[in-house]
PDB file of C-alpha atoms in Angstrom:
ATOM      1  CA  MET A   1      66.828 258.301 183.288  1.00 46.00           C
ATOM      2  CA  LEU A   2      67.153 261.365 185.464  1.00 46.00           C
ATOM      3  CA  PRO A   3      67.278 264.695 183.604  1.00 47.00           C
ATOM      4  CA  LYS A   4      70.676 266.343 183.308  1.00 44.00           C
ATOM      5  CA  VAL A   5      69.581 269.106 185.704  1.00 62.00           C
ATOM      6  CA  THR A   6      71.124 267.148 188.582  1.00 72.00           C
ATOM      7  CA  ALA A   7      74.795 266.885 189.413  1.00 81.00           C
ATOM      8  CA  LEU A   8      74.468 263.096 189.243  1.00 88.00           C
ATOM      9  CA  SER A   9      76.325 261.611 186.332  1.00 89.00           C
ATOM     10  CA  GLU A  10      74.478 259.275 184.019  1.00 89.00           C
ATOM     11  CA  GLU A  11      77.008 256.610 185.000  1.00 94.00           C
ATOM     12  CA  VAL A  12      76.106 256.876 188.713  1.00 94.00           C
ATOM     13  CA  VAL A  13      72.385 256.781 187.927  1.00 93.00           C
ATOM     14  CA  ILE A  14      72.747 253.705 185.704  1.00 95.00           C
ATOM     15  CA  LYS A  15      74.969 251.970 188.271  1.00 96.00           C
ATOM     16  CA  THR A  16      72.507 252.742 191.096  1.00 97.00           C
ATOM     17  CA  ILE A  17      69.497 251.545 189.118  1.00 96.00           C
ATOM     18  CA  SER A  18      71.366 248.341 188.283  1.00 97.00           C
ATOM     19  CA  PHE A  19      72.232 247.972 191.977  1.00 97.00           C
ATOM     20  CA  ILE A  20      68.611 248.344 193.136  1.00 97.00           C
ATOM     21  CA  LYS A  21      67.388 246.001 190.385  1.00 96.00           C
ATOM     22  CA  ASN A  22      69.833 243.349 191.572  1.00 96.00           C
ATOM     23  CA  ALA A  23      69.088 244.007 195.252  1.00 96.00           C
ATOM     24  CA  HIS A  24      65.317 243.727 194.830  1.00 94.00           C
ATOM     25  CA  GLY A  25      65.633 240.821 192.420  1.00 92.00           C
ATOM     26  CA  LEU A  26      62.395 239.359 191.157  1.00 92.00           C
ATOM     27  CA  VAL A  27      60.234 240.863 193.931  1.00 91.00           C
ATOM     28  CA  VAL A  28      57.071 242.447 192.556  1.00 91.00           C
ATOM     29  CA  ARG A  29      54.608 244.947 193.975  1.00 91.00           C
ATOM     30  CA  LYS A  30      50.936 244.057 194.372  1.00 87.00           C
ATOM     31  CA  SER A  31      50.386 245.825 191.039  1.00 87.00           C
ATOM     32  CA  GLY A  32      52.638 243.231 189.391  1.00 88.00           C
ATOM     33  CA  ASP A  33      55.336 245.815 188.625  1.00 92.00           C
ATOM     34  CA  PRO A  34      58.921 244.907 189.516  1.00 94.00           C
ATOM     35  CA  TYR A  35      59.650 246.334 192.979  1.00 94.00           C
ATOM     36  CA  TYR A  36      62.644 248.358 191.804  1.00 95.00           C
ATOM     37  CA  THR A  37      60.282 250.569 189.770  1.00 96.00           C
ATOM     38  CA  HIS A  38      58.958 251.999 193.065  1.00 96.00           C
ATOM     39  CA  PRO A  39      62.200 253.726 194.174  1.00 96.00           C
ATOM     40  CA  MET A  40      62.710 254.880 190.581  1.00 96.00           C
ATOM     41  CA  THR A  41      59.247 256.491 190.588  1.00 97.00           C
ATOM     42  CA  VAL A  42      59.845 257.997 194.042  1.00 97.00           C
ATOM     43  CA  THR A  43      63.011 259.586 192.665  1.00 96.00           C
ATOM     44  CA  THR A  44      61.113 260.930 189.651  1.00 96.00           C
ATOM     45  CA  ILE A  45      58.612 262.508 192.062  1.00 97.00           C
ATOM     46  CA  LEU A  46      61.517 263.980 194.039  1.00 96.00           C
ATOM     47  CA  LEU A  47      62.793 265.649 190.874  1.00 94.00           C
ATOM     48  CA  GLU A  48      59.692 267.883 191.015  1.00 94.00           C
ATOM     49  CA  VAL A  49      61.148 269.626 194.069  1.00 94.00           C
ATOM     50  CA  THR A  50      64.903 269.007 194.170  1.00 94.00           C
ATOM     51  CA  GLN A  51      67.922 268.301 192.045  1.00 93.00           C
ATOM     52  CA  ASP A  52      70.093 267.527 195.077  1.00 95.00           C
ATOM     53  CA  SER A  53      72.275 264.506 194.258  1.00 95.00           C
ATOM     54  CA  ILE A  54      72.307 263.142 197.814  1.00 96.00           C
ATOM     55  CA  THR A  55      68.506 263.297 198.072  1.00 96.00           C
ATOM     56  CA  LEU A  56      68.034 261.626 194.695  1.00 96.00           C
ATOM     57  CA  LEU A  57      70.481 258.821 195.485  1.00 97.00           C
ATOM     58  CA  ALA A  58      68.823 258.261 198.867  1.00 97.00           C
ATOM     59  CA  GLY A  59      65.459 258.210 197.069  1.00 97.00           C
ATOM     60  CA  LEU A  60      66.673 255.473 194.743  1.00 97.00           C
ATOM     61  CA  LEU A  61      68.099 253.523 197.693  1.00 97.00           C
ATOM     62  CA  HIS A  62      65.393 254.234 200.282  1.00 94.00           C
ATOM     63  CA  ASP A  63      63.976 250.690 200.470  1.00 93.00           C
ATOM     64  CA  VAL A  64      67.131 248.671 199.842  1.00 94.00           C
ATOM     65  CA  VAL A  65      68.184 248.276 203.489  1.00 92.00           C
ATOM     66  CA  GLU A  66      64.638 247.631 204.698  1.00 90.00           C
ATOM     67  CA  ASP A  67      63.643 245.136 202.008  1.00 90.00           C
ATOM     68  CA  THR A  68      66.836 243.371 200.902  1.00 93.00           C
ATOM     69  CA  PRO A  69      69.953 241.828 202.469  1.00 94.00           C
ATOM     70  CA  ILE A  70      71.929 245.032 201.666  1.00 95.00           C
ATOM     71  CA  THR A  71      73.266 246.742 204.812  1.00 94.00           C
ATOM     72  CA  LEU A  72      73.737 250.381 205.711  1.00 94.00           C
ATOM     73  CA  ASN A  73      77.478 249.767 205.827  1.00 96.00           C
ATOM     74  CA  GLN A  74      77.376 248.660 202.201  1.00 96.00           C
ATOM     75  CA  ILE A  75      75.404 251.781 201.260  1.00 97.00           C
ATOM     76  CA  ALA A  76      77.930 253.940 203.142  1.00 97.00           C
ATOM     77  CA  LEU A  77      80.863 252.285 201.362  1.00 97.00           C
ATOM     78  CA  MET A  78      79.281 252.629 197.941  1.00 96.00           C
ATOM     79  CA  TYR A  79      77.532 256.011 198.225  1.00 96.00           C
ATOM     80  CA  GLY A  80      78.975 257.742 201.275  1.00 96.00           C
ATOM     81  CA  MET A  81      77.920 258.237 204.867  1.00 97.00           C
ATOM     82  CA  GLU A  82      75.543 261.108 204.113  1.00 96.00           C
ATOM     83  CA  VAL A  83      73.432 258.992 201.738  1.00 97.00           C
ATOM     84  CA  ALA A  84      73.505 256.069 204.202  1.00 96.00           C
ATOM     85  CA  THR A  85      72.375 258.319 207.064  1.00 94.00           C
ATOM     86  CA  ILE A  86      69.425 259.615 205.055  1.00 95.00           C
ATOM     87  CA  VAL A  87      68.453 256.078 203.981  1.00 94.00           C
ATOM     88  CA  ASP A  88      68.646 254.974 207.627  1.00 91.00           C
ATOM     89  CA  THR A  89      66.517 257.892 208.825  1.00 88.00           C
ATOM     90  CA  VAL A  90      63.922 257.323 206.090  1.00 89.00           C
ATOM     91  CA  THR A  91      63.786 253.622 207.007  1.00 85.00           C
ATOM     92  CA  HIS A  92      63.297 254.231 210.734  1.00 77.00           C
ATOM     93  CA  TYR A  93      61.100 257.335 210.670  1.00 70.00           C
ATOM     94  CA  ASN A  94      57.657 255.857 210.329  1.00 58.00           C
ATOM     95  CA  THR A  95      54.339 255.488 212.056  1.00 50.00           C
ATOM     96  CA  SER A  96      54.953 251.814 212.887  1.00 48.00           C
ATOM     97  CA  GLY A  97      51.285 251.194 212.126  1.00 46.00           C
ATOM     98  CA  PHE A  98      50.050 253.404 214.973  1.00 47.00           C
ATOM     99  CA  LYS A  99      47.269 255.908 214.540  1.00 47.00           C
ATOM    100  CA  TRP A 100      48.660 259.384 215.210  1.00 46.00           C
ATOM    101  CA  LYS A 101      46.734 262.213 216.778  1.00 49.00           C
ATOM    102  CA  LEU A 102      48.344 265.611 216.913  1.00 46.00           C
ATOM    103  CA  SER A 103      46.759 266.438 220.253  1.00 49.00           C
ATOM    104  CA  LYS A 104      49.109 264.090 222.129  1.00 52.00           C
ATOM    105  CA  ASN A 105      52.441 265.566 223.251  1.00 59.00           C
ATOM    106  CA  LYS A 106      54.434 262.478 222.248  1.00 60.00           C
ATOM    107  CA  ASN A 107      53.111 262.605 218.707  1.00 56.00           C
ATOM    108  CA  ILE A 108      53.776 266.320 218.367  1.00 57.00           C
ATOM    109  CA  LYS A 109      57.357 265.635 219.458  1.00 64.00           C
ATOM    110  CA  LEU A 110      57.629 262.960 216.778  1.00 62.00           C
ATOM    111  CA  LEU A 111      56.315 265.387 214.174  1.00 58.00           C
ATOM    112  CA  ASN A 112      58.948 267.918 215.227  1.00 64.00           C
ATOM    113  CA  LYS A 113      61.784 265.391 215.508  1.00 70.00           C
ATOM    114  CA  CYS A 114      62.757 265.239 211.839  1.00 74.00           C
ATOM    115  CA  LYS A 115      64.701 268.332 210.817  1.00 77.00           C
ATOM    116  CA  ASP A 116      66.250 267.074 207.573  1.00 87.00           C
ATOM    117  CA  SER A 117      64.182 268.329 204.641  1.00 91.00           C
ATOM    118  CA  ARG A 118      65.669 265.578 202.447  1.00 94.00           C
ATOM    119  CA  VAL A 119      64.165 262.877 204.684  1.00 92.00           C
ATOM    120  CA  ILE A 120      60.826 264.692 204.642  1.00 92.00           C
ATOM    121  CA  GLN A 121      60.891 264.920 200.847  1.00 95.00           C
ATOM    122  CA  ILE A 122      61.710 261.212 200.431  1.00 96.00           C
ATOM    123  CA  LYS A 123      59.095 260.053 202.971  1.00 93.00           C
ATOM    124  CA  LEU A 124      56.409 262.186 201.325  1.00 96.00           C
ATOM    125  CA  ALA A 125      57.373 261.150 197.773  1.00 97.00           C
ATOM    126  CA  ASP A 126      57.328 257.507 198.922  1.00 96.00           C
ATOM    127  CA  ARG A 127      53.893 257.903 200.499  1.00 96.00           C
ATOM    128  CA  LEU A 128      52.569 259.765 197.453  1.00 97.00           C
ATOM    129  CA  HIS A 129      53.657 256.981 195.094  1.00 97.00           C
ATOM    130  CA  ASN A 130      52.165 254.368 197.424  1.00 94.00           C
ATOM    131  CA  LEU A 131      48.892 256.318 197.457  1.00 96.00           C
ATOM    132  CA  ARG A 132      48.864 256.624 193.677  1.00 96.00           C
ATOM    133  CA  THR A 133      49.044 252.832 193.464  1.00 94.00           C
ATOM    134  CA  LEU A 134      46.689 252.159 196.383  1.00 90.00           C
ATOM    135  CA  GLY A 135      43.936 250.812 194.138  1.00 88.00           C
ATOM    136  CA  VAL A 136      45.599 247.385 194.016  1.00 90.00           C
ATOM    137  CA  GLN A 137      45.310 246.971 197.805  1.00 90.00           C
ATOM    138  CA  LYS A 138      42.388 245.359 199.624  1.00 91.00           C
ATOM    139  CA  SER A 139      39.668 247.819 200.640  1.00 90.00           C
ATOM    140  CA  LYS A 140      40.480 247.596 204.368  1.00 92.00           C
ATOM    141  CA  ASP A 141      44.183 248.232 203.633  1.00 91.00           C
ATOM    142  CA  GLN A 142      43.269 251.202 201.435  1.00 92.00           C
ATOM    143  CA  GLN A 143      41.252 252.680 204.284  1.00 92.00           C
ATOM    144  CA  ARG A 144      43.954 252.047 206.896  1.00 90.00           C
ATOM    145  CA  ILE A 145      46.643 253.627 204.713  1.00 93.00           C
ATOM    146  CA  ALA A 146      44.395 256.586 203.857  1.00 94.00           C
ATOM    147  CA  GLU A 147      43.591 257.181 207.550  1.00 91.00           C
ATOM    148  CA  GLU A 148      47.266 256.914 208.502  1.00 88.00           C
ATOM    149  CA  THR A 149      48.127 259.403 205.768  1.00 92.00           C
ATOM    150  CA  LEU A 150      45.457 261.882 206.897  1.00 92.00           C
ATOM    151  CA  THR A 151      46.320 261.610 210.587  1.00 86.00           C
ATOM    152  CA  PHE A 152      50.106 261.479 210.341  1.00 84.00           C
ATOM    153  CA  TYR A 153      51.765 262.110 206.975  1.00 90.00           C
ATOM    154  CA  ILE A 154      49.746 265.127 205.834  1.00 93.00           C
ATOM    155  CA  PRO A 155      49.980 267.013 209.174  1.00 90.00           C
ATOM    156  CA  TRP A 156      53.655 266.009 209.406  1.00 87.00           C
ATOM    157  CA  GLY A 157      54.251 267.227 205.852  1.00 92.00           C
ATOM    158  CA  LYS A 158      52.471 270.524 206.533  1.00 92.00           C
ATOM    159  CA  ARG A 159      54.364 271.071 209.767  1.00 87.00           C
ATOM    160  CA  ASN A 160      57.658 270.412 207.982  1.00 88.00           C
ATOM    161  CA  LYS A 161      56.831 272.470 204.890  1.00 90.00           C
ATOM    162  CA  GLY A 162      56.470 269.544 202.517  1.00 90.00           C
ATOM    163  CA  PRO A 163      55.526 270.293 198.910  1.00 95.00           C
ATOM    164  CA  LEU A 164      51.959 271.625 199.072  1.00 95.00           C
ATOM    165  CA  HIS A 165      50.908 270.112 195.736  1.00 96.00           C
ATOM    166  CA  TRP A 166      51.936 266.652 197.008  1.00 97.00           C
ATOM    167  CA  LEU A 167      49.998 267.114 200.240  1.00 97.00           C
ATOM    168  CA  GLU A 168      46.909 268.283 198.351  1.00 97.00           C
ATOM    169  CA  GLU A 169      47.081 265.268 196.024  1.00 98.00           C
ATOM    170  CA  MET A 170      47.560 262.938 199.009  1.00 98.00           C
ATOM    171  CA  GLU A 171      44.507 264.435 200.688  1.00 97.00           C
ATOM    172  CA  ARG A 172      42.356 264.020 197.544  1.00 97.00           C
ATOM    173  CA  ILE A 173      43.390 260.377 197.145  1.00 96.00           C
ATOM    174  CA  CYS A 174      42.722 259.627 200.830  1.00 96.00           C
ATOM    175  CA  GLU A 175      39.311 261.294 200.836  1.00 94.00           C
ATOM    176  CA  LYS A 176      38.356 259.294 197.743  1.00 93.00           C
ATOM    177  CA  MET A 177      39.498 256.047 199.405  1.00 91.00           C
ATOM    178  CA  LEU A 178      37.480 256.814 202.528  1.00 90.00           C
ATOM    179  CA  GLN A 179      34.240 257.683 200.734  1.00 86.00           C
ATOM    180  CA  PRO A 180      31.493 255.129 201.293  1.00 72.00           C
ATOM    181  CA  ARG A 181      31.247 252.710 198.403  1.00 64.00           C
ATOM    182  CA  HIS A 182      27.868 252.128 196.847  1.00 52.00           C
ATOM    183  CA  SER A 183      26.976 248.666 195.605  1.00 48.00           C
TER     184      SER A 183
END
């Protein structure tokens, strides 16, 4: 449950958690945890830096449109256009698997494109939780995700004033994943 420091009612939180549980169904993460626990953990991470109801709802819903049959229109009808817009932006603001280098003009423009601090917070909380659970991934996937985080997410987070303690933790996890492994 979310602490009572937010303006979200317990009823809305319970209803939203039930909604994401139903939407994600029996899908599990590579760790074996039910998938719906991921957006719940992302939202718990968000609570470290915000109590904004819209941000927290969007955090709970951030993967629903991308990973389930639920549409943005349904999110807008149930939670309002502002939440739906943030969910949409979070879903479509990604690296698309490309390696980002800040020296290229196009990539600097992408870094500067996102002006909504709520989107930045959700994307960084999402990446932080994914990094914290990275150990269940194959070694090559761990390295790819760590490199992507170091070359895109951390500079993007710094440029957009993301929570410094998150960025420092992300950097530590990535450096550990990229260290040569001794047999």
